[in-house]
Amino acid sequence: GSHMGEQPIFSTRAHVFQIDPNTKKNWVPTSKHAVTVSYFYDSTRNVYRIISLDGSKAIINSTITPNMTFTKTSQKFGQWADSRANTVYGLGFSSEHHLSKFAEKFQEFKEAARLAKEKSQ
């Protein structure tokens, strides 16, 4: 559906990559330049999502689940696996600070997702 009613809770800018589906090793850039990457809260489904648009095309639409892990693989690069989308997303940041902030928010919303899941059971 449309995300017009949803407000981003946190936005940053990063270069977006996805793991090569064939080799599962190489990163393929899905954005030509840095794009806005945002966390959204979907109140109807009570889930947190990471969404990034390149123009009108969604290059990331990832629902945060309690078992996801965001890993910093270098000072400016981080990644997480999304089993539903069957891919690994990678983000290249302009600074270590931006990466830390994004990782912090990932942890925070992952925890919120875990609590929401426990409540609904």
mmCIF file with all atom_site columns, C-alpha atoms in Angstrom:
data_model
loop_
_atom_site.group_PDB
_atom_site.id
_atom_site.type_symbol
_atom_site.label_atom_id
_atom_site.label_alt_id
_atom_site.label_comp_id
_atom_site.label_asym_id
_atom_site.label_entity_id
_atom_site.label_seq_id
_atom_site.pdbx_PDB_ins_code
_atom_site.Cartn_x
_atom_site.Cartn_y
_atom_site.Cartn_z
_atom_site.occupancy
_atom_site.B_iso_or_equiv
_atom_site.pdbx_formal_charge
_atom_site.auth_seq_id
_atom_site.auth_comp_id
_atom_site.auth_asym_id
_atom_site.auth_atom_id
_atom_site.pdbx_PDB_model_num
ATOM 1   C CA . GLY A 1 1   ? 0.000  0.000   0.000  1.00 0.00 ? 1   GLY A CA 1
ATOM 2   C CA . SER A 1 2   ? 0.864  3.686   0.122  1.00 0.00 ? 2   SER A CA 1
ATOM 3   C CA . HIS A 1 3   ? 3.246  5.049   2.714  1.00 0.00 ? 3   HIS A CA 1
ATOM 4   C CA . MET A 1 4   ? 1.875  8.565   2.476  1.00 0.00 ? 4   MET A CA 1
ATOM 5   C CA . GLY A 1 5   ? 0.296  8.462   5.933  1.00 0.00 ? 5   GLY A CA 1
ATOM 6   C CA . GLU A 1 6   ? 3.405  7.071   7.543  1.00 0.00 ? 6   GLU A CA 1
ATOM 7   C CA . GLN A 1 7   ? 5.982  9.488   8.833  1.00 0.00 ? 7   GLN A CA 1
ATOM 8   C CA . PRO A 1 8   ? 9.639  8.515   8.884  1.00 0.00 ? 8   PRO A CA 1
ATOM 9   C CA . ILE A 1 9   ? 10.868 8.184   12.481 1.00 0.00 ? 9   ILE A CA 1
ATOM 10  C CA . PHE A 1 10  ? 14.488 8.480   11.465 1.00 0.00 ? 10  PHE A CA 1
ATOM 11  C CA . SER A 1 11  ? 16.141 9.263   8.146  1.00 0.00 ? 11  SER A CA 1
ATOM 12  C CA . THR A 1 12  ? 19.713 9.201   6.963  1.00 0.00 ? 12  THR A CA 1
ATOM 13  C CA . ARG A 1 13  ? 21.559 9.168   3.660  1.00 0.00 ? 13  ARG A CA 1
ATOM 14  C CA . ALA A 1 14  ? 23.540 6.227   2.364  1.00 0.00 ? 14  ALA A CA 1
ATOM 15  C CA . HIS A 1 15  ? 24.602 4.344   -0.725 1.00 0.00 ? 15  HIS A CA 1
ATOM 16  C CA . VAL A 1 16  ? 22.458 1.229   -1.002 1.00 0.00 ? 16  VAL A CA 1
ATOM 17  C CA . PHE A 1 17  ? 23.775 -2.185  -2.019 1.00 0.00 ? 17  PHE A CA 1
ATOM 18  C CA . GLN A 1 18  ? 22.348 -5.658  -2.289 1.00 0.00 ? 18  GLN A CA 1
ATOM 19  C CA . ILE A 1 19  ? 24.272 -8.895  -2.227 1.00 0.00 ? 19  ILE A CA 1
ATOM 20  C CA . ASP A 1 20  ? 24.719 -10.517 -5.630 1.00 0.00 ? 20  ASP A CA 1
ATOM 21  C CA . PRO A 1 21  ? 22.069 -13.290 -5.656 1.00 0.00 ? 21  PRO A CA 1
ATOM 22  C CA . ASN A 1 22  ? 24.377 -15.565 -7.666 1.00 0.00 ? 22  ASN A CA 1
ATOM 23  C CA . THR A 1 23  ? 27.651 -15.318 -5.778 1.00 0.00 ? 23  THR A CA 1
ATOM 24  C CA . LYS A 1 24  ? 26.246 -14.239 -2.390 1.00 0.00 ? 24  LYS A CA 1
ATOM 25  C CA . LYS A 1 25  ? 29.610 -12.512 -2.017 1.00 0.00 ? 25  LYS A CA 1
ATOM 26  C CA . ASN A 1 26  ? 29.764 -9.416  -4.178 1.00 0.00 ? 26  ASN A CA 1
ATOM 27  C CA . TRP A 1 27  ? 27.847 -6.236  -3.492 1.00 0.00 ? 27  TRP A CA 1
ATOM 28  C CA . VAL A 1 28  ? 25.737 -4.783  -6.284 1.00 0.00 ? 28  VAL A CA 1
ATOM 29  C CA . PRO A 1 29  ? 24.932 -1.070  -5.949 1.00 0.00 ? 29  PRO A CA 1
ATOM 30  C CA . THR A 1 30  ? 21.183 -0.428  -6.196 1.00 0.00 ? 30  THR A CA 1
ATOM 31  C CA . SER A 1 31  ? 21.540 3.345   -5.961 1.00 0.00 ? 31  SER A CA 1
ATOM 32  C CA . LYS A 1 32  ? 23.827 5.418   -8.174 1.00 0.00 ? 32  LYS A CA 1
ATOM 33  C CA . HIS A 1 33  ? 24.340 7.989   -5.444 1.00 0.00 ? 33  HIS A CA 1
ATOM 34  C CA . ALA A 1 34  ? 23.481 8.468   -1.780 1.00 0.00 ? 34  ALA A CA 1
ATOM 35  C CA . VAL A 1 35  ? 19.731 8.204   -1.186 1.00 0.00 ? 35  VAL A CA 1
ATOM 36  C CA . THR A 1 36  ? 17.503 8.738   1.832  1.00 0.00 ? 36  THR A CA 1
ATOM 37  C CA . VAL A 1 37  ? 17.059 5.639   3.956  1.00 0.00 ? 37  VAL A CA 1
ATOM 38  C CA . SER A 1 38  ? 14.256 5.900   6.517  1.00 0.00 ? 38  SER A CA 1
ATOM 39  C CA . TYR A 1 39  ? 12.749 3.954   9.369  1.00 0.00 ? 39  TYR A CA 1
ATOM 40  C CA . PHE A 1 40  ? 8.959  3.951   9.293  1.00 0.00 ? 40  PHE A CA 1
ATOM 41  C CA . TYR A 1 41  ? 6.448  2.773   11.856 1.00 0.00 ? 41  TYR A CA 1
ATOM 42  C CA . ASP A 1 42  ? 3.373  1.095   10.380 1.00 0.00 ? 42  ASP A CA 1
ATOM 43  C CA . SER A 1 43  ? 0.724  1.563   13.054 1.00 0.00 ? 43  SER A CA 1
ATOM 44  C CA . THR A 1 44  ? -1.885 -0.614  11.331 1.00 0.00 ? 44  THR A CA 1
ATOM 45  C CA . ARG A 1 45  ? 0.401  -3.654  11.383 1.00 0.00 ? 45  ARG A CA 1
ATOM 46  C CA . ASN A 1 46  ? 2.471  -2.527  14.363 1.00 0.00 ? 46  ASN A CA 1
ATOM 47  C CA . VAL A 1 47  ? 5.726  -3.105  12.523 1.00 0.00 ? 47  VAL A CA 1
ATOM 48  C CA . TYR A 1 48  ? 8.860  -1.120  11.817 1.00 0.00 ? 48  TYR A CA 1
ATOM 49  C CA . ARG A 1 49  ? 10.215 -0.911  8.315  1.00 0.00 ? 49  ARG A CA 1
ATOM 50  C CA . ILE A 1 50  ? 13.326 0.330   6.593  1.00 0.00 ? 50  ILE A CA 1
ATOM 51  C CA . ILE A 1 51  ? 12.380 1.988   3.331  1.00 0.00 ? 51  ILE A CA 1
ATOM 52  C CA . SER A 1 52  ? 14.504 3.633   0.688  1.00 0.00 ? 52  SER A CA 1
ATOM 53  C CA . LEU A 1 53  ? 13.297 5.091   -2.559 1.00 0.00 ? 53  LEU A CA 1
ATOM 54  C CA . ASP A 1 54  ? 15.355 5.873   -5.614 1.00 0.00 ? 54  ASP A CA 1
ATOM 55  C CA . GLY A 1 55  ? 12.948 8.166   -7.409 1.00 0.00 ? 55  GLY A CA 1
ATOM 56  C CA . SER A 1 56  ? 9.675  6.245   -7.151 1.00 0.00 ? 56  SER A CA 1
ATOM 57  C CA . LYS A 1 57  ? 11.284 2.811   -7.021 1.00 0.00 ? 57  LYS A CA 1
ATOM 58  C CA . ALA A 1 58  ? 11.598 1.166   -3.615 1.00 0.00 ? 58  ALA A CA 1
ATOM 59  C CA . ILE A 1 59  ? 15.130 -0.193  -3.412 1.00 0.00 ? 59  ILE A CA 1
ATOM 60  C CA . ILE A 1 60  ? 14.692 -1.175  0.229  1.00 0.00 ? 60  ILE A CA 1
ATOM 61  C CA . ASN A 1 61  ? 11.431 -2.280  1.811  1.00 0.00 ? 61  ASN A CA 1
ATOM 62  C CA . SER A 1 62  ? 12.472 -4.322  4.779  1.00 0.00 ? 62  SER A CA 1
ATOM 63  C CA . THR A 1 63  ? 10.342 -5.191  7.806  1.00 0.00 ? 63  THR A CA 1
ATOM 64  C CA . ILE A 1 64  ? 12.419 -5.382  10.974 1.00 0.00 ? 64  ILE A CA 1
ATOM 65  C CA . THR A 1 65  ? 12.000 -8.686  12.778 1.00 0.00 ? 65  THR A CA 1
ATOM 66  C CA . PRO A 1 66  ? 13.359 -9.546  16.245 1.00 0.00 ? 66  PRO A CA 1
ATOM 67  C CA . ASN A 1 67  ? 15.859 -12.038 14.797 1.00 0.00 ? 67  ASN A CA 1
ATOM 68  C CA . MET A 1 68  ? 17.505 -9.612  12.371 1.00 0.00 ? 68  MET A CA 1
ATOM 69  C CA . THR A 1 69  ? 21.013 -8.387  13.037 1.00 0.00 ? 69  THR A CA 1
ATOM 70  C CA . PHE A 1 70  ? 22.653 -5.246  11.742 1.00 0.00 ? 70  PHE A CA 1
ATOM 71  C CA . THR A 1 71  ? 26.388 -5.780  11.413 1.00 0.00 ? 71  THR A CA 1
ATOM 72  C CA . LYS A 1 72  ? 29.008 -3.087  10.980 1.00 0.00 ? 72  LYS A CA 1
ATOM 73  C CA . THR A 1 73  ? 31.504 -4.573  8.556  1.00 0.00 ? 73  THR A CA 1
ATOM 74  C CA . SER A 1 74  ? 33.727 -1.507  8.338  1.00 0.00 ? 74  SER A CA 1
ATOM 75  C CA . GLN A 1 75  ? 33.831 2.020   9.751  1.00 0.00 ? 75  GLN A CA 1
ATOM 76  C CA . LYS A 1 76  ? 31.313 3.264   7.200  1.00 0.00 ? 76  LYS A CA 1
ATOM 77  C CA . PHE A 1 77  ? 29.541 0.122   6.015  1.00 0.00 ? 77  PHE A CA 1
ATOM 78  C CA . GLY A 1 78  ? 26.855 -2.013  7.574  1.00 0.00 ? 78  GLY A CA 1
ATOM 79  C CA . GLN A 1 79  ? 24.576 -4.834  6.481  1.00 0.00 ? 79  GLN A CA 1
ATOM 80  C CA . TRP A 1 80  ? 21.577 -6.910  7.464  1.00 0.00 ? 80  TRP A CA 1
ATOM 81  C CA . ALA A 1 81  ? 19.888 -9.986  6.023  1.00 0.00 ? 81  ALA A CA 1
ATOM 82  C CA . ASP A 1 82  ? 16.202 -9.907  5.191  1.00 0.00 ? 82  ASP A CA 1
ATOM 83  C CA . SER A 1 83  ? 14.908 -13.450 4.821  1.00 0.00 ? 83  SER A CA 1
ATOM 84  C CA . ARG A 1 84  ? 11.493 -12.319 3.539  1.00 0.00 ? 84  ARG A CA 1
ATOM 85  C CA . ALA A 1 85  ? 13.068 -10.304 0.746  1.00 0.00 ? 85  ALA A CA 1
ATOM 86  C CA . ASN A 1 86  ? 15.623 -13.111 0.410  1.00 0.00 ? 86  ASN A CA 1
ATOM 87  C CA . THR A 1 87  ? 18.509 -10.675 0.218  1.00 0.00 ? 87  THR A CA 1
ATOM 88  C CA . VAL A 1 88  ? 21.214 -8.962  2.211  1.00 0.00 ? 88  VAL A CA 1
ATOM 89  C CA . TYR A 1 89  ? 21.150 -5.185  2.211  1.00 0.00 ? 89  TYR A CA 1
ATOM 90  C CA . GLY A 1 90  ? 24.304 -3.125  2.565  1.00 0.00 ? 90  GLY A CA 1
ATOM 91  C CA . LEU A 1 91  ? 24.587 0.573   3.383  1.00 0.00 ? 91  LEU A CA 1
ATOM 92  C CA . GLY A 1 92  ? 27.603 2.751   2.774  1.00 0.00 ? 92  GLY A CA 1
ATOM 93  C CA . PHE A 1 93  ? 27.674 5.903   4.914  1.00 0.00 ? 93  PHE A CA 1
ATOM 94  C CA . SER A 1 94  ? 29.626 9.119   4.561  1.00 0.00 ? 94  SER A CA 1
ATOM 95  C CA . SER A 1 95  ? 30.871 8.921   8.139  1.00 0.00 ? 95  SER A CA 1
ATOM 96  C CA . GLU A 1 96  ? 31.271 6.574   11.062 1.00 0.00 ? 96  GLU A CA 1
ATOM 97  C CA . HIS A 1 97  ? 28.849 8.742   13.044 1.00 0.00 ? 97  HIS A CA 1
ATOM 98  C CA . HIS A 1 98  ? 26.034 8.174   10.543 1.00 0.00 ? 98  HIS A CA 1
ATOM 99  C CA . LEU A 1 99  ? 26.643 4.436   10.612 1.00 0.00 ? 99  LEU A CA 1
ATOM 100 C CA . SER A 1 100 ? 26.592 4.335   14.428 1.00 0.00 ? 100 SER A CA 1
ATOM 101 C CA . LYS A 1 101 ? 23.354 6.282   14.543 1.00 0.00 ? 101 LYS A CA 1
ATOM 102 C CA . PHE A 1 102 ? 21.693 3.955   12.043 1.00 0.00 ? 102 PHE A CA 1
ATOM 103 C CA . ALA A 1 103 ? 22.894 0.874   13.957 1.00 0.00 ? 103 ALA A CA 1
ATOM 104 C CA . GLU A 1 104 ? 21.589 2.366   17.201 1.00 0.00 ? 104 GLU A CA 1
ATOM 105 C CA . LYS A 1 105 ? 18.131 2.901   15.689 1.00 0.00 ? 105 LYS A CA 1
ATOM 106 C CA . PHE A 1 106 ? 18.133 -0.623  14.220 1.00 0.00 ? 106 PHE A CA 1
ATOM 107 C CA . GLN A 1 107 ? 18.713 -2.020  17.722 1.00 0.00 ? 107 GLN A CA 1
ATOM 108 C CA . GLU A 1 108 ? 16.014 0.213   19.187 1.00 0.00 ? 108 GLU A CA 1
ATOM 109 C CA . PHE A 1 109 ? 13.318 -0.733  16.644 1.00 0.00 ? 109 PHE A CA 1
ATOM 110 C CA . LYS A 1 110 ? 14.309 -4.396  16.675 1.00 0.00 ? 110 LYS A CA 1
ATOM 111 C CA . GLU A 1 111 ? 13.693 -4.360  20.422 1.00 0.00 ? 111 GLU A CA 1
ATOM 112 C CA . ALA A 1 112 ? 10.357 -2.592  19.863 1.00 0.00 ? 112 ALA A CA 1
ATOM 113 C CA . ALA A 1 113 ? 9.460  -5.259  17.294 1.00 0.00 ? 113 ALA A CA 1
ATOM 114 C CA . ARG A 1 114 ? 10.292 -7.981  19.808 1.00 0.00 ? 114 ARG A CA 1
ATOM 115 C CA . LEU A 1 115 ? 8.064  -6.396  22.469 1.00 0.00 ? 115 LEU A CA 1
ATOM 116 C CA . ALA A 1 116 ? 5.228  -5.903  19.983 1.00 0.00 ? 116 ALA A CA 1
ATOM 117 C CA . LYS A 1 117 ? 5.488  -9.556  18.948 1.00 0.00 ? 117 LYS A CA 1
ATOM 118 C CA . GLU A 1 118 ? 5.393  -10.756 22.564 1.00 0.00 ? 118 GLU A CA 1
ATOM 119 C CA . LYS A 1 119 ? 2.308  -8.621  23.259 1.00 0.00 ? 119 LYS A CA 1
ATOM 120 C CA . SER A 1 120 ? 0.463  -10.002 20.256 1.00 0.00 ? 120 SER A CA 1
ATOM 121 C CA . GLN A 1 121 ? 1.059  -13.652 21.187 1.00 0.00 ? 121 GLN A CA 1
#
